[in-house]
JSON list of C-alpha atoms in Angstrom, two decimals:
[
{"chain": "H", "resi": 1, "resn": "MET", "atom": "CA", "xyz": [31.83, -4.28, 9.20]},
{"chain": "H", "resi": 2, "resn": "ARG", "atom": "CA", "xyz": [31.69, -1.73, 12.00]},
{"chain": "H", "resi": 3, "resn": "ARG", "atom": "CA", "xyz": [31.09, 1.32, 9.19]},
{"chain": "H", "resi": 4, "resn": "ARG", "atom": "CA", "xyz": [28.21, -0.93, 7.66]},
{"chain": "H", "resi": 5, "resn": "ARG", "atom": "CA", "xyz": [26.88, -1.42, 11.33]},
{"chain": "H", "resi": 6, "resn": "ASP", "atom": "CA", "xyz": [26.95, 1.97, 12.00]},
{"chain": "H", "resi": 7, "resn": "HIS", "atom": "CA", "xyz": [25.23, 2.99, 8.82]},
{"chain": "H", "resi": 8, "resn": "GLY", "atom": "CA", "xyz": [22.77, -0.03, 8.66]},
{"chain": "H", "resi": 9, "resn": "LEU", "atom": "CA", "xyz": [19.60, 1.79, 8.77]},
{"chain": "H", "resi": 10, "resn": "SER", "atom": "CA", "xyz": [20.43, 3.97, 5.96]},
{"chain": "H", "resi": 11, "resn": "LEU", "atom": "CA", "xyz": [21.75, 1.03, 4.00]},
{"chain": "H", "resi": 12, "resn": "VAL", "atom": "CA", "xyz": [18.89, -1.07, 4.46]},
{"chain": "H", "resi": 13, "resn": "PHE", "atom": "CA", "xyz": [16.50, 1.67, 3.56]},
{"chain": "H", "resi": 14, "resn": "ALA", "atom": "CA", "xyz": [18.69, 2.45, 0.56]},
{"chain": "H", "resi": 15, "resn": "GLY", "atom": "CA", "xyz": [18.58, -1.04, -0.60]},
{"chain": "H", "resi": 16, "resn": "LEU", "atom": "CA", "xyz": [14.72, -1.32, -0.05]},
{"chain": "H", "resi": 17, "resn": "LEU", "atom": "CA", "xyz": [13.83, 1.74, -2.13]},
{"chain": "H", "resi": 18, "resn": "VAL", "atom": "CA", "xyz": [16.15, 0.34, -5.02]},
{"chain": "H", "resi": 19, "resn": "LEU", "atom": "CA", "xyz": [14.23, -3.13, -4.78]},
{"chain": "H", "resi": 20, "resn": "ALA", "atom": "CA", "xyz": [10.98, -0.97, -4.66]},
{"chain": "H", "resi": 21, "resn": "LEU", "atom": "CA", "xyz": [11.84, 1.05, -7.93]},
{"chain": "H", "resi": 22, "resn": "VAL", "atom": "CA", "xyz": [12.74, -2.11, -9.58]},
{"chain": "H", "resi": 23, "resn": "GLY", "atom": "CA", "xyz": [9.67, -3.92, -8.67]},
{"chain": "H", "resi": 24, "resn": "GLN", "atom": "CA", "xyz": [7.60, -0.62, -9.83]},
{"chain": "H", "resi": 25, "resn": "ALA", "atom": "CA", "xyz": [9.72, -0.59, -13.05]},
{"chain": "H", "resi": 26, "resn": "VAL", "atom": "CA", "xyz": [8.95, -4.09, -13.96]},
{"chain": "H", "resi": 27, "resn": "SER", "atom": "CA", "xyz": [5.30, -3.91, -13.20]},
{"chain": "H", "resi": 28, "resn": "GLY", "atom": "CA", "xyz": [4.81, -0.58, -14.72]},
{"chain": "H", "resi": 29, "resn": "LEU", "atom": "CA", "xyz": [6.44, -1.66, -17.77]},
{"chain": "H", "resi": 30, "resn": "ALA", "atom": "CA", "xyz": [3.73, -4.87, -17.95]},
{"chain": "H", "resi": 31, "resn": "GLY", "atom": "CA", "xyz": [1.05, -2.61, -17.43]},
{"chain": "H", "resi": 32, "resn": "VAL", "atom": "CA", "xyz": [1.93, 0.00, -20.05]},
{"chain": "H", "resi": 33, "resn": "ASN", "atom": "CA", "xyz": [2.62, -2.55, -22.61]},
{"chain": "H", "resi": 34, "resn": "ASP", "atom": "CA", "xyz": [-0.50, -4.35, -22.02]},
{"chain": "H", "resi": 35, "resn": "ASP", "atom": "CA", "xyz": [-2.45, -1.26, -22.41]},
{"chain": "H", "resi": 36, "resn": "ALA", "atom": "CA", "xyz": [-0.38, -0.75, -25.58]},
{"chain": "H", "resi": 37, "resn": "ARG", "atom": "CA", "xyz": [-1.66, -4.09, -27.12]},
{"chain": "H", "resi": 38, "resn": "ASP", "atom": "CA", "xyz": [-5.20, -3.51, -26.13]},
{"chain": "H", "resi": 39, "resn": "HIS", "atom": "CA", "xyz": [-4.93, -0.26, -28.28]},
{"chain": "H", "resi": 40, "resn": "GLY", "atom": "CA", "xyz": [-2.98, -1.88, -31.22]},
{"chain": "H", "resi": 41, "resn": "LEU", "atom": "CA", "xyz": [0.20, 0.17, -30.43]},
{"chain": "H", "resi": 42, "resn": "PRO", "atom": "CA", "xyz": [3.64, -1.01, -30.29]},
{"chain": "H", "resi": 43, "resn": "THR", "atom": "CA", "xyz": [5.09, -1.98, -27.08]},
{"chain": "H", "resi": 44, "resn": "VAL", "atom": "CA", "xyz": [8.24, -0.33, -25.32]},
{"chain": "H", "resi": 45, "resn": "GLY", "atom": "CA", "xyz": [11.22, -1.66, -23.99]},
{"chain": "H", "resi": 46, "resn": "MET", "atom": "CA", "xyz": [12.73, -1.02, -20.19]},
{"chain": "H", "resi": 47, "resn": "GLY", "atom": "CA", "xyz": [14.92, 1.94, -21.16]},
{"chain": "H", "resi": 48, "resn": "GLU", "atom": "CA", "xyz": [12.24, 3.57, -22.97]},
{"chain": "H", "resi": 49, "resn": "TYR", "atom": "CA", "xyz": [9.62, 3.07, -20.24]},
{"chain": "H", "resi": 50, "resn": "LEU", "atom": "CA", "xyz": [12.16, 4.51, -17.37]},
{"chain": "H", "resi": 51, "resn": "ALA", "atom": "CA", "xyz": [12.50, 7.65, -19.68]},
{"chain": "H", "resi": 52, "resn": "SER", "atom": "CA", "xyz": [8.75, 8.19, -20.09]},
{"chain": "H", "resi": 53, "resn": "SER", "atom": "CA", "xyz": [6.56, 10.49, -18.29]},
{"chain": "H", "resi": 54, "resn": "SER", "atom": "CA", "xyz": [4.59, 7.61, -17.07]},
{"chain": "H", "resi": 55, "resn": "PHE", "atom": "CA", "xyz": [7.11, 6.36, -14.95]},
{"chain": "H", "resi": 56, "resn": "ALA", "atom": "CA", "xyz": [8.28, 9.82, -13.96]},
{"chain": "H", "resi": 57, "resn": "VAL", "atom": "CA", "xyz": [4.70, 11.00, -12.71]},
{"chain": "H", "resi": 58, "resn": "ASP", "atom": "CA", "xyz": [4.29, 7.58, -10.59]},
{"chain": "H", "resi": 59, "resn": "VAL", "atom": "CA", "xyz": [7.57, 8.40, -8.90]},
{"chain": "H", "resi": 60, "resn": "ALA", "atom": "CA", "xyz": [7.44, 11.95, -8.42]},
{"chain": "H", "resi": 61, "resn": "GLU", "atom": "CA", "xyz": [3.56, 11.88, -6.77]},
{"chain": "H", "resi": 62, "resn": "ASN", "atom": "CA", "xyz": [4.96, 9.47, -4.34]},
{"chain": "H", "resi": 63, "resn": "TRP", "atom": "CA", "xyz": [8.13, 11.30, -3.43]},
{"chain": "H", "resi": 64, "resn": "GLN", "atom": "CA", "xyz": [6.33, 14.70, -2.94]},
{"chain": "H", "resi": 65, "resn": "SER", "atom": "CA", "xyz": [3.88, 13.17, -0.92]},
{"chain": "H", "resi": 66, "resn": "GLU", "atom": "CA", "xyz": [6.04, 11.63, 1.27]},
{"chain": "H", "resi": 67, "resn": "TYR", "atom": "CA", "xyz": [8.57, 14.65, 1.80]},
{"chain": "H", "resi": 68, "resn": "LEU", "atom": "CA", "xyz": [4.99, 16.72, 2.40]},
{"chain": "H", "resi": 69, "resn": "GLN", "atom": "CA", "xyz": [4.43, 14.08, 5.34]},
{"chain": "H", "resi": 70, "resn": "PHE", "atom": "CA", "xyz": [7.80, 15.01, 6.85]},
{"chain": "H", "resi": 71, "resn": "LEU", "atom": "CA", "xyz": [7.59, 18.55, 6.48]},
{"chain": "H", "resi": 72, "resn": "LEU", "atom": "CA", "xyz": [4.17, 18.81, 8.02]},
{"chain": "H", "resi": 73, "resn": "PHE", "atom": "CA", "xyz": [5.45, 16.65, 10.72]},
{"chain": "H", "resi": 74, "resn": "ILE", "atom": "CA", "xyz": [8.55, 18.36, 11.56]},
{"chain": "H", "resi": 75, "resn": "LEU", "atom": "CA", "xyz": [6.83, 21.84, 11.84]},
{"chain": "H", "resi": 76, "resn": "LEU", "atom": "CA", "xyz": [3.79, 20.82, 13.55]},
{"chain": "H", "resi": 77, "resn": "THR", "atom": "CA", "xyz": [5.48, 18.94, 16.18]},
{"chain": "H", "resi": 78, "resn": "VAL", "atom": "CA", "xyz": [7.25, 22.30, 17.25]},
{"chain": "H", "resi": 79, "resn": "TRP", "atom": "CA", "xyz": [3.80, 23.82, 18.39]},
{"chain": "H", "resi": 80, "resn": "PHE", "atom": "CA", "xyz": [1.53, 21.04, 18.82]},
{"chain": "H", "resi": 81, "resn": "VAL", "atom": "CA", "xyz": [2.02, 17.81, 21.49]},
{"chain": "H", "resi": 82, "resn": "GLN", "atom": "CA", "xyz": [0.25, 14.57, 21.84]},
{"chain": "H", "resi": 83, "resn": "ARG", "atom": "CA", "xyz": [0.02, 13.37, 25.34]},
{"chain": "H", "resi": 84, "resn": "GLY", "atom": "CA", "xyz": [1.39, 10.04, 25.64]},
{"chain": "H", "resi": 85, "resn": "SER", "atom": "CA", "xyz": [3.00, 9.65, 22.29]},
{"chain": "H", "resi": 86, "resn": "PRO", "atom": "CA", "xyz": [6.80, 9.10, 21.75]},
{"chain": "H", "resi": 87, "resn": "GLU", "atom": "CA", "xyz": [6.29, 11.17, 18.52]},
{"chain": "H", "resi": 88, "resn": "SER", "atom": "CA", "xyz": [5.37, 14.28, 20.57]},
{"chain": "H", "resi": 89, "resn": "LYS", "atom": "CA", "xyz": [7.65, 16.43, 22.42]},
{"chain": "H", "resi": 90, "resn": "PRO", "atom": "CA", "xyz": [7.12, 16.66, 26.13]},
{"chain": "H", "resi": 91, "resn": "LEU", "atom": "CA", "xyz": [4.04, 18.65, 26.92]},
{"chain": "H", "resi": 92, "resn": "ASP", "atom": "CA", "xyz": [6.00, 21.61, 28.33]},
{"chain": "H", "resi": 93, "resn": "LYS", "atom": "CA", "xyz": [8.51, 22.21, 25.47]},
{"chain": "H", "resi": 94, "resn": "VAL", "atom": "CA", "xyz": [6.19, 23.62, 23.16]},
{"chain": "H", "resi": 95, "resn": "GLY", "atom": "CA", "xyz": [7.57, 26.26, 20.78]},
{"chain": "H", "resi": 96, "resn": "ARG", "atom": "CA", "xyz": [11.08, 27.05, 19.68]},
{"chain": "H", "resi": 97, "resn": "GLU", "atom": "CA", "xyz": [12.71, 26.50, 23.02]},
{"chain": "H", "resi": 98, "resn": "SER", "atom": "CA", "xyz": [15.23, 28.46, 24.63]},
{"chain": "H", "resi": 99, "resn": "ASP", "atom": "CA", "xyz": [18.95, 28.78, 23.66]},
{"chain": "H", "resi": 100, "resn": "GLU", "atom": "CA", "xyz": [20.10, 26.59, 26.48]},
{"chain": "H", "resi": 101, "resn": "ASP", "atom": "CA", "xyz": [17.56, 23.84, 25.44]},
{"chain": "H", "resi": 102, "resn": "GLN", "atom": "CA", "xyz": [18.63, 23.74, 22.13]},
{"chain": "H", "resi": 103, "resn": "LYS", "atom": "CA", "xyz": [22.29, 23.99, 22.93]},
{"chain": "H", "resi": 104, "resn": "VAL", "atom": "CA", "xyz": [23.09, 27.09, 20.85]},
{"chain": "H", "resi": 105, "resn": "GLY", "atom": "CA", "xyz": [25.49, 30.17, 21.03]},
{"chain": "H", "resi": 106, "resn": "ARG", "atom": "CA", "xyz": [27.04, 30.21, 24.64]},
{"chain": "H", "resi": 107, "resn": "PHE", "atom": "CA", "xyz": [25.40, 26.92, 25.48]},
{"chain": "H", "resi": 108, "resn": "ALA", "atom": "CA", "xyz": [26.75, 24.98, 22.63]},
{"chain": "H", "resi": 109, "resn": "GLU", "atom": "CA", "xyz": [28.92, 22.13, 23.47]},
{"chain": "H", "resi": 110, "resn": "PRO", "atom": "CA", "xyz": [32.47, 20.92, 22.24]},
{"chain": "H", "resi": 111, "resn": "GLY", "atom": "CA", "xyz": [30.72, 18.32, 19.82]},
{"chain": "H", "resi": 112, "resn": "SER", "atom": "CA", "xyz": [28.12, 20.91, 18.55]},
{"chain": "H", "resi": 113, "resn": "PRO", "atom": "CA", "xyz": [27.94, 21.73, 14.86]},
{"chain": "H", "resi": 114, "resn": "ARG", "atom": "CA", "xyz": [29.99, 25.06, 14.08]},
{"chain": "H", "resi": 115, "resn": "TRP", "atom": "CA", "xyz": [27.06, 26.89, 12.91]},
{"chain": "H", "resi": 116, "resn": "ALA", "atom": "CA", "xyz": [25.25, 26.17, 16.25]},
{"chain": "H", "resi": 117, "resn": "ALA", "atom": "CA", "xyz": [27.66, 28.32, 18.19]},
{"chain": "H", "resi": 118, "resn": "VAL", "atom": "CA", "xyz": [27.85, 31.49, 16.08]},
{"chain": "H", "resi": 119, "resn": "GLY", "atom": "CA", "xyz": [25.04, 34.04, 15.90]},
{"chain": "H", "resi": 120, "resn": "GLY", "atom": "CA", "xyz": [23.46, 35.81, 12.94]},
{"chain": "H", "resi": 121, "resn": "TRP", "atom": "CA", "xyz": [22.12, 34.40, 9.65]},
{"chain": "H", "resi": 122, "resn": "ARG", "atom": "CA", "xyz": [24.22, 31.07, 9.83]},
{"chain": "H", "resi": 123, "resn": "ARG", "atom": "CA", "xyz": [22.54, 30.06, 13.00]},
{"chain": "H", "resi": 124, "resn": "ARG", "atom": "CA", "xyz": [18.94, 31.12, 11.71]},
{"chain": "H", "resi": 125, "resn": "LEU", "atom": "CA", "xyz": [19.54, 29.23, 8.70]},
{"chain": "H", "resi": 126, "resn": "TYR", "atom": "CA", "xyz": [21.19, 26.22, 10.43]},
{"chain": "H", "resi": 127, "resn": "SER", "atom": "CA", "xyz": [17.94, 26.08, 13.01]},
{"chain": "H", "resi": 128, "resn": "HIS", "atom": "CA", "xyz": [15.81, 25.65, 10.09]},
{"chain": "H", "resi": 129, "resn": "SER", "atom": "CA", "xyz": [17.69, 23.83, 7.54]},
{"chain": "H", "resi": 130, "resn": "LEU", "atom": "CA", "xyz": [15.77, 20.50, 7.78]},
{"chain": "H", "resi": 131, "resn": "GLY", "atom": "CA", "xyz": [12.48, 21.90, 7.29]},
{"chain": "H", "resi": 132, "resn": "LEU", "atom": "CA", "xyz": [13.79, 23.96, 4.47]},
{"chain": "H", "resi": 133, "resn": "THR", "atom": "CA", "xyz": [15.34, 21.19, 2.76]},
{"chain": "H", "resi": 134, "resn": "MET", "atom": "CA", "xyz": [12.30, 19.01, 3.11]},
{"chain": "H", "resi": 135, "resn": "GLY", "atom": "CA", "xyz": [10.24, 21.79, 1.80]},
{"chain": "H", "resi": 136, "resn": "LEU", "atom": "CA", "xyz": [12.67, 22.31, -1.07]},
{"chain": "H", "resi": 137, "resn": "ILE", "atom": "CA", "xyz": [12.44, 18.43, -2.21]},
{"chain": "H", "resi": 138, "resn": "PHE", "atom": "CA", "xyz": [8.68, 18.37, -1.70]},
{"chain": "H", "resi": 139, "resn": "LEU", "atom": "CA", "xyz": [8.28, 21.59, -3.97]},
{"chain": "H", "resi": 140, "resn": "GLY", "atom": "CA", "xyz": [10.92, 20.05, -6.39]},
{"chain": "H", "resi": 141, "resn": "SER", "atom": "CA", "xyz": [9.03, 16.67, -6.57]},
{"chain": "H", "resi": 142, "resn": "TRP", "atom": "CA", "xyz": [5.74, 18.44, -6.90]},
{"chain": "H", "resi": 143, "resn": "VAL", "atom": "CA", "xyz": [6.85, 20.29, -9.81]},
{"chain": "H", "resi": 144, "resn": "ALA", "atom": "CA", "xyz": [8.11, 17.11, -11.50]},
{"chain": "H", "resi": 145, "resn": "GLN", "atom": "CA", "xyz": [4.64, 15.69, -10.89]},
{"chain": "H", "resi": 146, "resn": "LEU", "atom": "CA", "xyz": [3.29, 18.45, -12.75]},
{"chain": "H", "resi": 147, "resn": "VAL", "atom": "CA", "xyz": [5.64, 18.39, -15.62]},
{"chain": "H", "resi": 148, "resn": "ALA", "atom": "CA", "xyz": [5.59, 14.69, -16.11]},
{"chain": "H", "resi": 149, "resn": "GLY", "atom": "CA", "xyz": [1.83, 14.34, -15.17]},
{"chain": "H", "resi": 150, "resn": "ARG", "atom": "CA", "xyz": [1.07, 16.85, -17.87]},
{"chain": "H", "resi": 151, "resn": "ALA", "atom": "CA", "xyz": [3.18, 14.79, -20.38]},
{"chain": "H", "resi": 152, "resn": "ALA", "atom": "CA", "xyz": [1.69, 11.58, -19.58]},
{"chain": "H", "resi": 153, "resn": "HIS", "atom": "CA", "xyz": [-2.06, 12.74, -19.69]},
{"chain": "H", "resi": 154, "resn": "ASN", "atom": "CA", "xyz": [-1.40, 14.71, -22.78]},
{"chain": "H", "resi": 155, "resn": "ALA", "atom": "CA", "xyz": [0.10, 11.49, -24.32]},
{"chain": "H", "resi": 156, "resn": "GLU", "atom": "CA", "xyz": [-3.18, 9.68, -23.69]},
{"chain": "H", "resi": 157, "resn": "GLN", "atom": "CA", "xyz": [-5.21, 12.60, -24.73]},
{"chain": "H", "resi": 158, "resn": "ILE", "atom": "CA", "xyz": [-3.34, 12.59, -28.16]},
{"chain": "H", "resi": 159, "resn": "ARG", "atom": "CA", "xyz": [-3.89, 8.68, -28.24]},
{"chain": "H", "resi": 160, "resn": "ASP", "atom": "CA", "xyz": [-7.71, 8.96, -28.09]},
{"chain": "H", "resi": 161, "resn": "LEU", "atom": "CA", "xyz": [-7.69, 11.73, -30.71]},
{"chain": "H", "resi": 162, "resn": "GLN", "atom": "CA", "xyz": [-8.46, 14.63, -27.90]},
{"chain": "H", "resi": 163, "resn": "ALA", "atom": "CA", "xyz": [-6.86, 18.16, -27.51]},
{"chain": "H", "resi": 164, "resn": "PRO", "atom": "CA", "xyz": [-3.87, 18.25, -25.24]},
{"chain": "H", "resi": 165, "resn": "LEU", "atom": "CA", "xyz": [-4.00, 20.38, -21.92]},
{"chain": "H", "resi": 166, "resn": "GLY", "atom": "CA", "xyz": [-2.00, 23.51, -21.32]},
{"chain": "H", "resi": 167, "resn": "TRP", "atom": "CA", "xyz": [-0.14, 24.12, -18.14]},
{"chain": "H", "resi": 168, "resn": "ALA", "atom": "CA", "xyz": [-3.07, 26.20, -16.36]},
{"chain": "H", "resi": 169, "resn": "ASP", "atom": "CA", "xyz": [-5.63, 23.52, -17.77]},
{"chain": "H", "resi": 170, "resn": "TYR", "atom": "CA", "xyz": [-3.85, 20.51, -16.44]},
{"chain": "H", "resi": 171, "resn": "LEU", "atom": "CA", "xyz": [-3.33, 22.34, -12.75]},
{"chain": "H", "resi": 172, "resn": "ALA", "atom": "CA", "xyz": [-7.11, 22.80, -12.61]},
{"chain": "H", "resi": 173, "resn": "ALA", "atom": "CA", "xyz": [-7.66, 19.26, -14.22]},
{"chain": "H", "resi": 174, "resn": "PRO", "atom": "CA", "xyz": [-9.24, 16.34, -11.97]},
{"chain": "H", "resi": 175, "resn": "ASP", "atom": "CA", "xyz": [-6.32, 14.04, -13.14]},
{"chain": "H", "resi": 176, "resn": "PHE", "atom": "CA", "xyz": [-3.72, 16.14, -11.50]},
{"chain": "H", "resi": 177, "resn": "TRP", "atom": "CA", "xyz": [-5.54, 16.66, -8.14]},
{"chain": "H", "resi": 178, "resn": "SER", "atom": "CA", "xyz": [-7.04, 13.21, -7.90]},
{"chain": "H", "resi": 179, "resn": "ARG", "atom": "CA", "xyz": [-3.08, 11.81, -8.05]},
{"chain": "H", "resi": 180, "resn": "THR", "atom": "CA", "xyz": [-2.32, 14.50, -5.55]},
{"chain": "H", "resi": 181, "resn": "PHE", "atom": "CA", "xyz": [-4.81, 14.06, -2.88]},
{"chain": "H", "resi": 182, "resn": "GLN", "atom": "CA", "xyz": [-4.74, 10.37, -3.15]},
{"chain": "H", "resi": 183, "resn": "ASN", "atom": "CA", "xyz": [-1.22, 10.43, -1.95]},
{"chain": "H", "resi": 184, "resn": "TRP", "atom": "CA", "xyz": [-1.86, 13.19, 0.70]},
{"chain": "H", "resi": 185, "resn": "GLN", "atom": "CA", "xyz": [-4.66, 11.17, 2.43]},
{"chain": "H", "resi": 186, "resn": "SER", "atom": "CA", "xyz": [-2.98, 8.10, 2.64]},
{"chain": "H", "resi": 187, "resn": "GLU", "atom": "CA", "xyz": [0.20, 9.86, 4.52]},
{"chain": "H", "resi": 188, "resn": "PHE", "atom": "CA", "xyz": [-1.90, 11.93, 6.86]},
{"chain": "H", "resi": 189, "resn": "LEU", "atom": "CA", "xyz": [-3.57, 8.56, 8.06]},
{"chain": "H", "resi": 190, "resn": "ALA", "atom": "CA", "xyz": [-0.22, 6.96, 8.46]},
{"chain": "H", "resi": 191, "resn": "VAL", "atom": "CA", "xyz": [1.44, 9.60, 10.58]},
{"chain": "H", "resi": 192, "resn": "GLY", "atom": "CA", "xyz": [-1.78, 10.23, 12.53]},
{"chain": "H", "resi": 193, "resn": "SER", "atom": "CA", "xyz": [-2.14, 6.50, 13.44]},
{"chain": "H", "resi": 194, "resn": "MET", "atom": "CA", "xyz": [1.46, 6.37, 14.27]},
{"chain": "H", "resi": 195, "resn": "VAL", "atom": "CA", "xyz": [1.19, 9.26, 16.70]},
{"chain": "H", "resi": 196, "resn": "VAL", "atom": "CA", "xyz": [-2.12, 7.63, 18.43]},
{"chain": "H", "resi": 197, "resn": "LEU", "atom": "CA", "xyz": [-1.32, 3.99, 18.39]},
{"chain": "H", "resi": 198, "resn": "ALA", "atom": "CA", "xyz": [2.16, 4.58, 19.82]},
{"chain": "H", "resi": 199, "resn": "ILE", "atom": "CA", "xyz": [0.42, 6.04, 22.85]},
{"chain": "H", "resi": 200, "resn": "TYR", "atom": "CA", "xyz": [-0.83, 2.51, 23.80]},
{"chain": "H", "resi": 201, "resn": "LEU", "atom": "CA", "xyz": [1.26, -0.07, 21.74]},
{"chain": "H", "resi": 202, "resn": "ARG", "atom": "CA", "xyz": [5.03, -1.02, 22.02]},
{"chain": "H", "resi": 203, "resn": "GLU", "atom": "CA", "xyz": [7.67, -2.12, 20.12]},
{"chain": "H", "resi": 204, "resn": "ARG", "atom": "CA", "xyz": [10.67, -3.33, 22.32]},
{"chain": "H", "resi": 205, "resn": "GLY", "atom": "CA", "xyz": [14.02, -1.42, 21.35]},
{"chain": "H", "resi": 206, "resn": "SER", "atom": "CA", "xyz": [12.48, 0.98, 18.95]},
{"chain": "H", "resi": 207, "resn": "PRO", "atom": "CA", "xyz": [13.31, 4.62, 19.26]},
{"chain": "H", "resi": 208, "resn": "GLU", "atom": "CA", "xyz": [9.94, 5.28, 17.68]},
{"chain": "H", "resi": 209, "resn": "SER", "atom": "CA", "xyz": [8.17, 3.50, 20.50]},
{"chain": "H", "resi": 210, "resn": "LYS", "atom": "CA", "xyz": [8.27, 3.89, 24.21]},
{"chain": "H", "resi": 211, "resn": "PRO", "atom": "CA", "xyz": [9.80, 1.51, 26.78]},
{"chain": "H", "resi": 212, "resn": "VAL", "atom": "CA", "xyz": [7.68, -1.36, 27.20]},
{"chain": "H", "resi": 213, "resn": "GLY", "atom": "CA", "xyz": [6.96, -0.73, 31.10]},
{"chain": "H", "resi": 214, "resn": "ALA", "atom": "CA", "xyz": [6.47, 3.28, 30.26]},
{"chain": "H", "resi": 215, "resn": "SER", "atom": "CA", "xyz": [2.86, 4.40, 31.07]},
{"chain": "H", "resi": 216, "resn": "HIS", "atom": "CA", "xyz": [0.41, 5.40, 28.48]},
{"chain": "H", "resi": 217, "resn": "GLY", "atom": "CA", "xyz": [0.38, 9.08, 29.78]},
{"chain": "H", "resi": 218, "resn": "ALA", "atom": "CA", "xyz": [4.40, 9.33, 29.29]},
{"chain": "H", "resi": 219, "resn": "THR", "atom": "CA", "xyz": [5.02, 11.77, 26.37]},
{"chain": "H", "resi": 220, "resn": "GLY", "atom": "CA", "xyz": [8.05, 12.49, 24.48]},
{"chain": "H", "resi": 221, "resn": "VAL", "atom": "CA", "xyz": [9.76, 9.13, 25.75]},
{"chain": "H", "resi": 222, "resn": "GLU", "atom": "CA", "xyz": [11.89, 6.78, 23.47]},
{"chain": "H", "resi": 223, "resn": "GLY", "atom": "CA", "xyz": [12.38, 3.26, 23.99]}
]
């Protein structure tokens, strides 16, 4: 019970992810089969749909936009601050900060990660490991969207007796960039709204909110 409590947040989000994927699969399959019947084509089963480019591109385009959101937020909050927002660092902490602030090298504590205490490439790598990982996942998801999106688009082209597109043509096609920008704008709106709304609004007990009684001007303070 204690272990589940200690990891409750990640477990809940993992469960929500599975439920959302199931919902997407069920509704997506229904949509694909409705479209197939409209065109006089055979319907597909769940297994075939889950292995299809149609399902893959929908998942990949959402994942890449989410990881782009976190990558940009991680990097931009190093250098940019927002007065009054708990999503911002304190106004005097702009930049990479000192070794003492970051608790690295001789300022490392007994419980610090081992690579924080050492020097050289290991500390440099660990100092940017979160951004690098988010960036790699974003690029992987973006490439997966490109591959699956081209396959799904060409399947529609062939069904409509039109010529399929090559890699360069699809990369420049409206279909690819429409899907991409549609997801990016929603992520930028969500993050920007959170940064600004958290200046004036509160959620008691949440680390994403300031304490209920904190002033609107308090910056980098968590509840």
